Amino acid sequence: MSCGFMAGLGDDILGLIFNWVSHPDDRNSISQVCKQWLRVEGFARISLRVRETDLLPKFLPRFPNLIRIETSTWITNQDIEFVVRTCPKLEVLNLNFQRRYGDHYDDESDEYLAFNDVDDVGLCSIAKGCARLSKVLLRNRKRVSDVGVISLVGNLRNLSCLNLTGCSQVTDQALKVIGEVGLIRILNLRGCSSITDEGLGCLVRGSVRKSLEKLDIADCDRVTDNGVCLLQHFCCLEELNLADCGPRITDSGGLAIANIRTLKRLNLSWLFNILDVTLIEVAKNCQSLVELVITGCEEITGDGVRVFAEHKSLETLVMASCFNVSIVDIKLLVFGCRSLRFIGLDRRLSSWMPLGLQESISSFCQLNWM
């Protein structure tokens, strides 16, 4: 196929032009015009989503300058080693696992794929071969454990974001090393069920105390008030997720959280032993708070909610399954908090709230029944 009036353009100029084309379908169309465009498009590509990892050896060498690669399917250690050799300039590696709609495996093939999924051997290869990585996402990679995480953290000097959601083999030993790295800003430990108060203490005592801005420890049900109380010593923590951490988090931990004045987003969902006193202190001390989620905090009453009527920055409040909060409390909150942009309420409340009041609330902020 002829390249038309662009046939005389050099590779450098074509590369600059192709960088303005972002849609994957358009990039694929470009690569099919002629051999020159196929080659240049490959060199100019910096981001790639891989759907079939078994085909990596066939197409990946065409993209030597990738800085971001993503796959949500099974990937073996051998595949990872090939990626590392082929794309040493990677800065973002997204291996967050998610079954695609329509995927069908029988029990035997599913077990085989899971057994051969990336583990610590693959992570050690990444740590040694991709020194520029700043963001590594490993959600639901069940074979990952402390050895691989420690290798990543110890070797990747630019690492600022680490997602270990659902990596249930990760323990406090990994957190001890993570705590010593002062560049990590985002740490996701959701569902890391082996994490305890001791691990949180390692984070707080380490240099990461001065850099961490976002911490997610939702579903870490071995964490107690003792560990949560330590979190107030983080210097610049802006986002904290404690959802579903269990009954051993009470107002003792809640009051300590209220001392984190840098907080902007806080999730306390399904912490049954959190009472009004925690919310009262959060409203008083956390003046930069823009989002609060208290879904399932069944002991919260109108006293804990109404205090946010005078809050100056709260934009989002989600409180489904808060059965001790009345319609009057909600009305006073919405009409008083001028910064509020979104409120999420339990759908069972919709049949009790007059339609006129629902319309009035919707004129102040977005109302979502949950």
Coordinates of C-alpha atoms in Angstrom, one line a residue, residues 18-159:
F18 CA 2.3 9.1 15.4
N19 CA 2.7 10.2 19.0
W20 CA -0.4 12.4 18.5
V21 CA -2.5 9.3 17.7
S22 CA -3.6 7.8 21.0
H23 CA -6.6 5.5 20.2
P24 CA -5.4 1.8 19.9
D25 CA -7.5 1.2 16.8
D26 CA -6.0 4.1 15.0
R27 CA -2.5 3.0 16.0
N28 CA -3.2 -0.4 14.6
S29 CA -4.5 1.1 11.4
I30 CA -1.3 3.2 11.0
S31 CA 0.8 0.1 11.4
Q32 CA -0.9 -1.6 8.5
V33 CA -0.2 1.2 5.9
C34 CA 3.3 0.1 4.9
K35 CA 6.4 -1.5 6.3
Q36 CA 8.0 1.8 7.2
W37 CA 4.9 2.8 9.2
L38 CA 4.8 -0.6 10.9
R39 CA 8.4 -0.2 12.0
V40 CA 8.1 3.4 13.1
E41 CA 4.8 2.9 14.9
G42 CA 6.4 0.1 16.9
F43 CA 9.4 2.3 17.9
A44 CA 7.1 5.2 18.8
R45 CA 4.7 3.1 20.9
I46 CA 5.1 3.8 24.7
S47 CA 2.1 1.9 26.1
L48 CA 0.7 -1.5 25.4
R49 CA -2.1 -3.7 26.7
V50 CA -1.5 -7.4 26.3
R51 CA -4.5 -9.7 26.0
E52 CA -2.8 -13.0 25.0
T53 CA 0.5 -13.4 26.9
D54 CA 1.3 -16.7 25.1
L55 CA 1.9 -14.5 21.9
L56 CA 4.3 -12.1 23.5
P57 CA 7.4 -13.5 21.6
K58 CA 5.7 -12.9 18.3
F59 CA 4.8 -9.2 18.7
L60 CA 6.6 -7.6 21.7
P61 CA 10.0 -7.1 20.0
R62 CA 8.4 -4.6 17.7
F63 CA 7.9 -2.3 20.8
P64 CA 11.4 -1.8 22.3
N65 CA 10.6 1.7 23.8
L66 CA 7.6 0.8 25.9
I67 CA 7.4 2.6 29.2
R68 CA 4.0 1.1 30.3
I69 CA 2.7 -2.5 29.8
E70 CA -0.5 -3.9 31.1
T71 CA -2.0 -7.4 31.2
S72 CA -4.9 -8.7 33.4
T73 CA -4.6 -12.3 32.5
W74 CA -2.4 -15.2 33.6
I75 CA 1.3 -14.6 32.9
T76 CA 4.2 -17.0 33.6
N77 CA 7.7 -16.3 35.0
Q78 CA 9.1 -17.1 31.5
D79 CA 6.8 -14.4 30.0
I80 CA 7.9 -11.9 32.6
E81 CA 11.6 -12.6 31.9
F82 CA 10.9 -12.1 28.2
V83 CA 9.2 -8.7 28.9
V84 CA 12.1 -7.7 31.0
R85 CA 14.7 -8.5 28.3
T86 CA 12.7 -6.8 25.6
C87 CA 11.4 -3.7 27.4
P88 CA 14.1 -2.5 29.8
K89 CA 12.8 1.1 29.8
L90 CA 9.5 0.2 31.6
E91 CA 8.3 2.7 34.2
V92 CA 4.8 1.3 34.8
L93 CA 4.0 -2.5 35.0
N94 CA 0.3 -3.2 35.6
L95 CA -0.2 -6.9 36.3
N96 CA -3.5 -6.5 38.1
F97 CA -5.3 -9.8 37.5
Q98 CA -9.0 -9.8 36.5
R99 CA -10.9 -12.5 34.7
R100 CA -12.3 -11.2 31.4
Y101 CA -16.0 -11.5 30.7
G102 CA -16.5 -14.7 28.7
D103 CA -13.4 -16.5 30.0
H104 CA -14.2 -20.2 30.5
Y105 CA -11.8 -22.6 32.0
D106 CA -12.5 -26.1 33.3
D107 CA -11.1 -26.9 36.8
E108 CA -8.0 -28.7 35.5
S109 CA -6.9 -25.9 33.1
D110 CA -7.7 -23.2 35.7
E111 CA -5.6 -24.9 38.3
Y112 CA -2.8 -25.3 35.8
L113 CA -2.8 -21.6 34.8
A114 CA -3.0 -20.5 38.4
F115 CA -0.1 -22.7 39.4
N116 CA 2.1 -21.3 36.6
D117 CA 1.2 -17.7 37.2
V118 CA 3.9 -15.2 38.0
D119 CA 5.5 -15.6 41.5
D120 CA 8.6 -14.4 43.3
V121 CA 10.9 -15.6 40.6
G122 CA 9.2 -13.4 38.1
L123 CA 9.3 -10.4 40.5
C124 CA 13.0 -10.9 41.1
S125 CA 13.6 -10.7 37.3
I126 CA 11.6 -7.5 37.2
A127 CA 13.5 -6.0 40.1
K128 CA 16.9 -6.8 38.4
G129 CA 16.0 -5.9 34.8
C130 CA 13.7 -2.9 34.9
A131 CA 15.5 -0.3 37.1
R132 CA 13.2 2.6 35.9
L133 CA 10.0 1.2 37.3
S134 CA 8.1 3.6 39.5
K135 CA 4.7 1.9 39.5
V136 CA 4.0 -1.9 40.0
L137 CA 0.5 -3.3 40.3
L138 CA 0.1 -6.9 41.3
R139 CA -3.6 -7.2 42.4
N140 CA -4.7 -10.8 43.0
R141 CA -1.4 -12.4 42.0
K142 CA -1.8 -15.1 44.6
R143 CA 1.6 -16.6 44.3
V144 CA 3.5 -13.4 45.1
S145 CA 5.0 -13.4 48.6
D146 CA 7.5 -11.5 50.8
V147 CA 10.6 -12.7 48.8
G148 CA 9.4 -11.1 45.5
V149 CA 8.1 -7.9 47.2
I150 CA 11.3 -7.4 49.1
S151 CA 13.3 -7.8 45.9
L152 CA 11.2 -5.2 44.1
V153 CA 11.4 -2.7 46.9
G154 CA 15.1 -3.2 47.5
N155 CA 16.1 -2.8 43.9
L156 CA 13.7 -0.3 42.4
R157 CA 14.9 3.1 43.6
N158 CA 12.2 5.0 41.8
L159 CA 9.3 2.9 43.1

